[in-house]
PDB file of C-alpha atoms in Angstrom:
ATOM      1  CA  MET A   1      -4.417  33.278   0.986  1.00  0.00           C
ATOM      2  CA  THR A   2      -4.246  35.616  -1.961  1.00  0.00           C
ATOM      3  CA  ALA A   3      -6.729  35.386  -4.810  1.00  0.00           C
ATOM      4  CA  ASP A   4      -4.114  33.596  -6.917  1.00  0.00           C
ATOM      5  CA  GLY A   5      -3.303  31.280  -4.020  1.00  0.00           C
ATOM      6  CA  ASP A   6      -6.997  30.505  -3.523  1.00  0.00           C
ATOM      7  CA  ARG A   7      -7.253  29.342  -7.119  1.00  0.00           C
ATOM      8  CA  ALA A   8      -4.362  26.922  -6.545  1.00  0.00           C
ATOM      9  CA  LEU A   9      -6.146  24.994  -3.781  1.00  0.00           C
ATOM     10  CA  THR A  10      -6.713  21.282  -4.388  1.00  0.00           C
ATOM     11  CA  ARG A  11      -8.618  18.574  -2.520  1.00  0.00           C
ATOM     12  CA  GLY A  12      -5.439  17.877  -0.552  1.00  0.00           C
ATOM     13  CA  HIS A  13      -5.745  21.237   1.202  1.00  0.00           C
ATOM     14  CA  PHE A  14      -9.025  20.226   2.855  1.00  0.00           C
ATOM     15  CA  ASP A  15      -9.606  18.190   6.028  1.00  0.00           C
ATOM     16  CA  HIS A  16     -12.695  16.390   4.749  1.00  0.00           C
ATOM     17  CA  VAL A  17     -13.977  15.867   1.196  1.00  0.00           C
ATOM     18  CA  VAL A  18     -17.415  14.535   0.315  1.00  0.00           C
ATOM     19  CA  ARG A  19     -19.004  13.675  -3.035  1.00  0.00           C
ATOM     20  CA  ALA A  20     -22.211  15.470  -4.006  1.00  0.00           C
ATOM     21  CA  THR A  21     -24.484  15.071  -6.977  1.00  0.00           C
ATOM     22  CA  THR A  22     -26.245  17.830  -8.846  1.00  0.00           C
ATOM     23  CA  ARG A  23     -29.898  17.878  -9.826  1.00  0.00           C
ATOM     24  CA  TRP A  24     -31.668  19.250 -12.891  1.00  0.00           C
ATOM     25  CA  SER A  25     -33.302  21.918 -10.728  1.00  0.00           C
ATOM     26  CA  ASP A  26     -29.867  23.137  -9.528  1.00  0.00           C
ATOM     27  CA  ASN A  27     -29.175  24.846 -12.870  1.00  0.00           C
ATOM     28  CA  ASP A  28     -30.248  28.420 -13.385  1.00  0.00           C
ATOM     29  CA  MET A  29     -31.452  30.010 -16.627  1.00  0.00           C
ATOM     30  CA  TYR A  30     -27.826  30.415 -17.783  1.00  0.00           C
ATOM     31  CA  GLY A  31     -27.166  26.669 -17.608  1.00  0.00           C
ATOM     32  CA  HIS A  32     -24.904  26.613 -14.559  1.00  0.00           C
ATOM     33  CA  LEU A  33     -25.476  25.964 -10.867  1.00  0.00           C
ATOM     34  CA  ASN A  34     -27.494  28.644  -9.165  1.00  0.00           C
ATOM     35  CA  ASN A  35     -25.457  30.523  -6.547  1.00  0.00           C
ATOM     36  CA  ALA A  36     -27.780  29.398  -3.738  1.00  0.00           C
ATOM     37  CA  VAL A  37     -26.923  25.758  -4.523  1.00  0.00           C
ATOM     38  CA  TYR A  38     -23.284  26.373  -3.572  1.00  0.00           C
ATOM     39  CA  TYR A  39     -24.398  27.390  -0.086  1.00  0.00           C
ATOM     40  CA  GLU A  40     -26.647  24.329   0.221  1.00  0.00           C
ATOM     41  CA  LEU A  41     -23.715  22.098  -0.716  1.00  0.00           C
ATOM     42  CA  PHE A  42     -21.441  23.828   1.809  1.00  0.00           C
ATOM     43  CA  ASP A  43     -24.042  23.529   4.586  1.00  0.00           C
ATOM     44  CA  SER A  44     -24.610  19.836   3.847  1.00  0.00           C
ATOM     45  CA  ALA A  45     -20.883  19.047   3.742  1.00  0.00           C
ATOM     46  CA  ILE A  46     -20.189  20.729   7.091  1.00  0.00           C
ATOM     47  CA  ASN A  47     -23.168  19.260   8.909  1.00  0.00           C
ATOM     48  CA  GLY A  48     -22.702  15.811   7.378  1.00  0.00           C
ATOM     49  CA  TRP A  49     -19.093  15.790   8.617  1.00  0.00           C
ATOM     50  CA  LEU A  50     -20.116  16.893  12.106  1.00  0.00           C
ATOM     51  CA  ILE A  51     -22.894  14.289  12.289  1.00  0.00           C
ATOM     52  CA  THR A  52     -20.846  11.334  11.011  1.00  0.00           C
ATOM     53  CA  GLY A  53     -17.385  12.378  12.214  1.00  0.00           C
ATOM     54  CA  ALA A  54     -18.318  13.567  15.696  1.00  0.00           C
ATOM     55  CA  GLY A  55     -21.201  11.142  16.123  1.00  0.00           C
ATOM     56  CA  VAL A  56     -23.602  13.884  17.221  1.00  0.00           C
ATOM     57  CA  ASP A  57     -27.207  14.557  16.402  1.00  0.00           C
ATOM     58  CA  VAL A  58     -26.992  18.271  15.622  1.00  0.00           C
ATOM     59  CA  MET A  59     -30.778  18.541  15.983  1.00  0.00           C
ATOM     60  CA  ALA A  60     -30.691  17.173  19.557  1.00  0.00           C
ATOM     61  CA  LEU A  61     -27.673  19.038  20.951  1.00  0.00           C
ATOM     62  CA  PRO A  62     -28.431  21.669  23.590  1.00  0.00           C
ATOM     63  CA  GLU A  63     -26.173  23.946  21.521  1.00  0.00           C
ATOM     64  CA  LEU A  64     -27.002  25.247  18.058  1.00  0.00           C
ATOM     65  CA  GLY A  65     -24.368  25.976  15.441  1.00  0.00           C
ATOM     66  CA  VAL A  66     -25.746  29.031  13.660  1.00  0.00           C
ATOM     67  CA  VAL A  67     -24.222  30.662  10.607  1.00  0.00           C
ATOM     68  CA  ALA A  68     -22.906  34.091  11.559  1.00  0.00           C
ATOM     69  CA  GLU A  69     -21.116  34.773   8.280  1.00  0.00           C
ATOM     70  CA  SER A  70     -20.749  33.183   4.875  1.00  0.00           C
ATOM     71  CA  GLY A  71     -19.408  34.017   1.455  1.00  0.00           C
ATOM     72  CA  CYS A  72     -18.267  32.499  -1.798  1.00  0.00           C
ATOM     73  CA  ARG A  73     -15.834  33.325  -4.592  1.00  0.00           C
ATOM     74  CA  PHE A  74     -16.647  31.745  -7.941  1.00  0.00           C
ATOM     75  CA  PHE A  75     -13.773  30.743 -10.229  1.00  0.00           C
ATOM     76  CA  ARG A  76     -15.286  28.265 -12.730  1.00  0.00           C
ATOM     77  CA  GLU A  77     -18.808  27.339 -13.767  1.00  0.00           C
ATOM     78  CA  LEU A  78     -20.321  24.073 -12.591  1.00  0.00           C
ATOM     79  CA  GLU A  79     -23.447  22.470 -13.988  1.00  0.00           C
ATOM     80  CA  TYR A  80     -25.847  19.566 -13.928  1.00  0.00           C
ATOM     81  CA  PRO A  81     -25.396  16.609 -14.553  1.00  0.00           C
ATOM     82  CA  HIS A  82     -21.963  16.392 -12.965  1.00  0.00           C
ATOM     83  CA  ALA A  83     -20.786  14.976  -9.674  1.00  0.00           C
ATOM     84  CA  LEU A  84     -18.957  17.414  -7.427  1.00  0.00           C
ATOM     85  CA  ASP A  85     -16.612  17.181  -4.477  1.00  0.00           C
ATOM     86  CA  VAL A  86     -16.963  19.523  -1.524  1.00  0.00           C
ATOM     87  CA  GLY A  87     -13.909  20.058   0.656  1.00  0.00           C
ATOM     88  CA  VAL A  88     -14.158  21.334   4.226  1.00  0.00           C
ATOM     89  CA  ARG A  89     -11.181  22.832   6.060  1.00  0.00           C
ATOM     90  CA  VAL A  90     -11.015  24.239   9.582  1.00  0.00           C
ATOM     91  CA  GLU A  91      -9.462  27.692   9.296  1.00  0.00           C
ATOM     92  CA  ARG A  92      -9.995  28.890  12.854  1.00  0.00           C
ATOM     93  CA  LEU A  93     -11.241  27.160  15.968  1.00  0.00           C
ATOM     94  CA  GLY A  94     -12.291  29.589  18.681  1.00  0.00           C
ATOM     95  CA  ARG A  95     -14.068  29.139  22.012  1.00  0.00           C
ATOM     96  CA  SER A  96     -17.581  29.343  20.570  1.00  0.00           C
ATOM     97  CA  SER A  97     -16.986  29.733  16.838  1.00  0.00           C
ATOM     98  CA  ILE A  98     -15.491  27.855  13.913  1.00  0.00           C
ATOM     99  CA  THR A  99     -14.390  29.358  10.624  1.00  0.00           C
ATOM    100  CA  TYR A 100     -14.380  26.938   7.707  1.00  0.00           C
ATOM    101  CA  ALA A 101     -12.976  27.199   4.187  1.00  0.00           C
ATOM    102  CA  LEU A 102     -15.003  25.248   1.631  1.00  0.00           C
ATOM    103  CA  GLY A 103     -13.809  24.166  -1.782  1.00  0.00           C
ATOM    104  CA  LEU A 104     -16.103  23.033  -4.555  1.00  0.00           C
ATOM    105  CA  PHE A 105     -14.555  20.878  -7.269  1.00  0.00           C
ATOM    106  CA  ALA A 106     -15.862  19.225 -10.413  1.00  0.00           C
ATOM    107  CA  ALA A 107     -15.380  15.508  -9.746  1.00  0.00           C
ATOM    108  CA  ASP A 108     -12.889  15.120 -12.593  1.00  0.00           C
ATOM    109  CA  ALA A 109     -10.879  18.298 -11.926  1.00  0.00           C
ATOM    110  CA  GLU A 110      -8.185  19.243  -9.440  1.00  0.00           C
ATOM    111  CA  GLU A 111      -8.764  22.987  -9.716  1.00  0.00           C
ATOM    112  CA  VAL A 112     -11.119  24.580  -7.230  1.00  0.00           C
ATOM    113  CA  ALA A 113     -14.243  25.926  -8.946  1.00  0.00           C
ATOM    114  CA  ALA A 114     -15.489  27.938  -5.964  1.00  0.00           C
ATOM    115  CA  LEU A 115     -14.123  28.833  -2.554  1.00  0.00           C
ATOM    116  CA  GLY A 116     -16.466  29.560   0.306  1.00  0.00           C
ATOM    117  CA  HIS A 117     -16.085  30.619   3.896  1.00  0.00           C
ATOM    118  CA  TRP A 118     -18.513  29.857   6.676  1.00  0.00           C
ATOM    119  CA  VAL A 119     -18.553  30.841  10.343  1.00  0.00           C
ATOM    120  CA  HIS A 120     -20.533  28.778  12.814  1.00  0.00           C
ATOM    121  CA  VAL A 121     -21.169  30.291  16.235  1.00  0.00           C
ATOM    122  CA  TYR A 122     -22.537  28.012  18.921  1.00  0.00           C
ATOM    123  CA  ILE A 123     -25.386  29.315  21.042  1.00  0.00           C
ATOM    124  CA  ASP A 124     -27.542  27.837  23.770  1.00  0.00           C
ATOM    125  CA  ARG A 125     -30.762  26.495  22.246  1.00  0.00           C
ATOM    126  CA  THR A 126     -32.902  28.166  24.922  1.00  0.00           C
ATOM    127  CA  SER A 127     -31.166  31.378  25.979  1.00  0.00           C
ATOM    128  CA  ARG A 128     -29.530  32.065  22.584  1.00  0.00           C
ATOM    129  CA  SER A 129     -26.350  33.084  24.423  1.00  0.00           C
ATOM    130  CA  SER A 130     -22.926  32.171  23.057  1.00  0.00           C
ATOM    131  CA  VAL A 131     -21.589  28.876  24.464  1.00  0.00           C
ATOM    132  CA  PRO A 132     -18.442  26.799  23.959  1.00  0.00           C
ATOM    133  CA  ILE A 133     -18.248  24.491  20.949  1.00  0.00           C
ATOM    134  CA  PRO A 134     -19.658  21.062  21.964  1.00  0.00           C
ATOM    135  CA  ALA A 135     -16.861  18.728  23.115  1.00  0.00           C
ATOM    136  CA  ALA A 136     -17.424  16.036  20.455  1.00  0.00           C
ATOM    137  CA  VAL A 137     -17.387  18.646  17.677  1.00  0.00           C
ATOM    138  CA  ARG A 138     -14.248  20.303  19.055  1.00  0.00           C
ATOM    139  CA  GLU A 139     -12.462  16.926  19.284  1.00  0.00           C
ATOM    140  CA  LEU A 140     -13.264  16.106  15.640  1.00  0.00           C
ATOM    141  CA  LEU A 141     -12.063  19.482  14.384  1.00  0.00           C
ATOM    142  CA  GLU A 142      -8.932  19.520  16.559  1.00  0.00           C
ATOM    143  CA  ARG A 143      -8.004  16.069  15.174  1.00  0.00           C
ATOM    144  CA  ALA A 144      -8.450  17.357  11.631  1.00  0.00           C
ATOM    145  CA  VAL A 145      -6.143  20.313  12.283  1.00  0.00           C
ATOM    146  CA  GLU A 146      -3.570  18.073  14.007  1.00  0.00           C
ATOM    147  CA  ASP A 147      -3.657  15.520  11.164  1.00  0.00           C
ATOM    148  CA  ARG A 148      -2.873  18.325   8.739  1.00  0.00           C
ATOM    149  CA  GLY A 149       0.328  18.890  10.722  1.00  0.00           C
TER     150      GLY A 149
END
């Protein structure tokens, strides 16, 4: 998408949306969420979806989903004490990697406040070599893409 198109994203553009709450310690000295908090919210939304949606224990899988790339574009300030919604969308599903788009929304707003991207690459827990995406994870993400039509 273009920068203008990114700003037009709504919750409806995402495959999975989860509610998150902010904490007092999430604010920085300027009174808005610290940039690192955005990444924590993205990580929690992705892994929570994989755990509950695919029914896997990501800590017990023989494969590890490691973050190979991440980034975030900030459009609007967010702050404590407000609930937020985090949207997760599968952008690309490869053999061993997944690219996600992540939208962060104030709970009472339709406009995206931040747009992140995240690339998980699956590796063998022991050898650290690239491996295919675990079957249960792939099934969940393929269903999400199919449901989007």
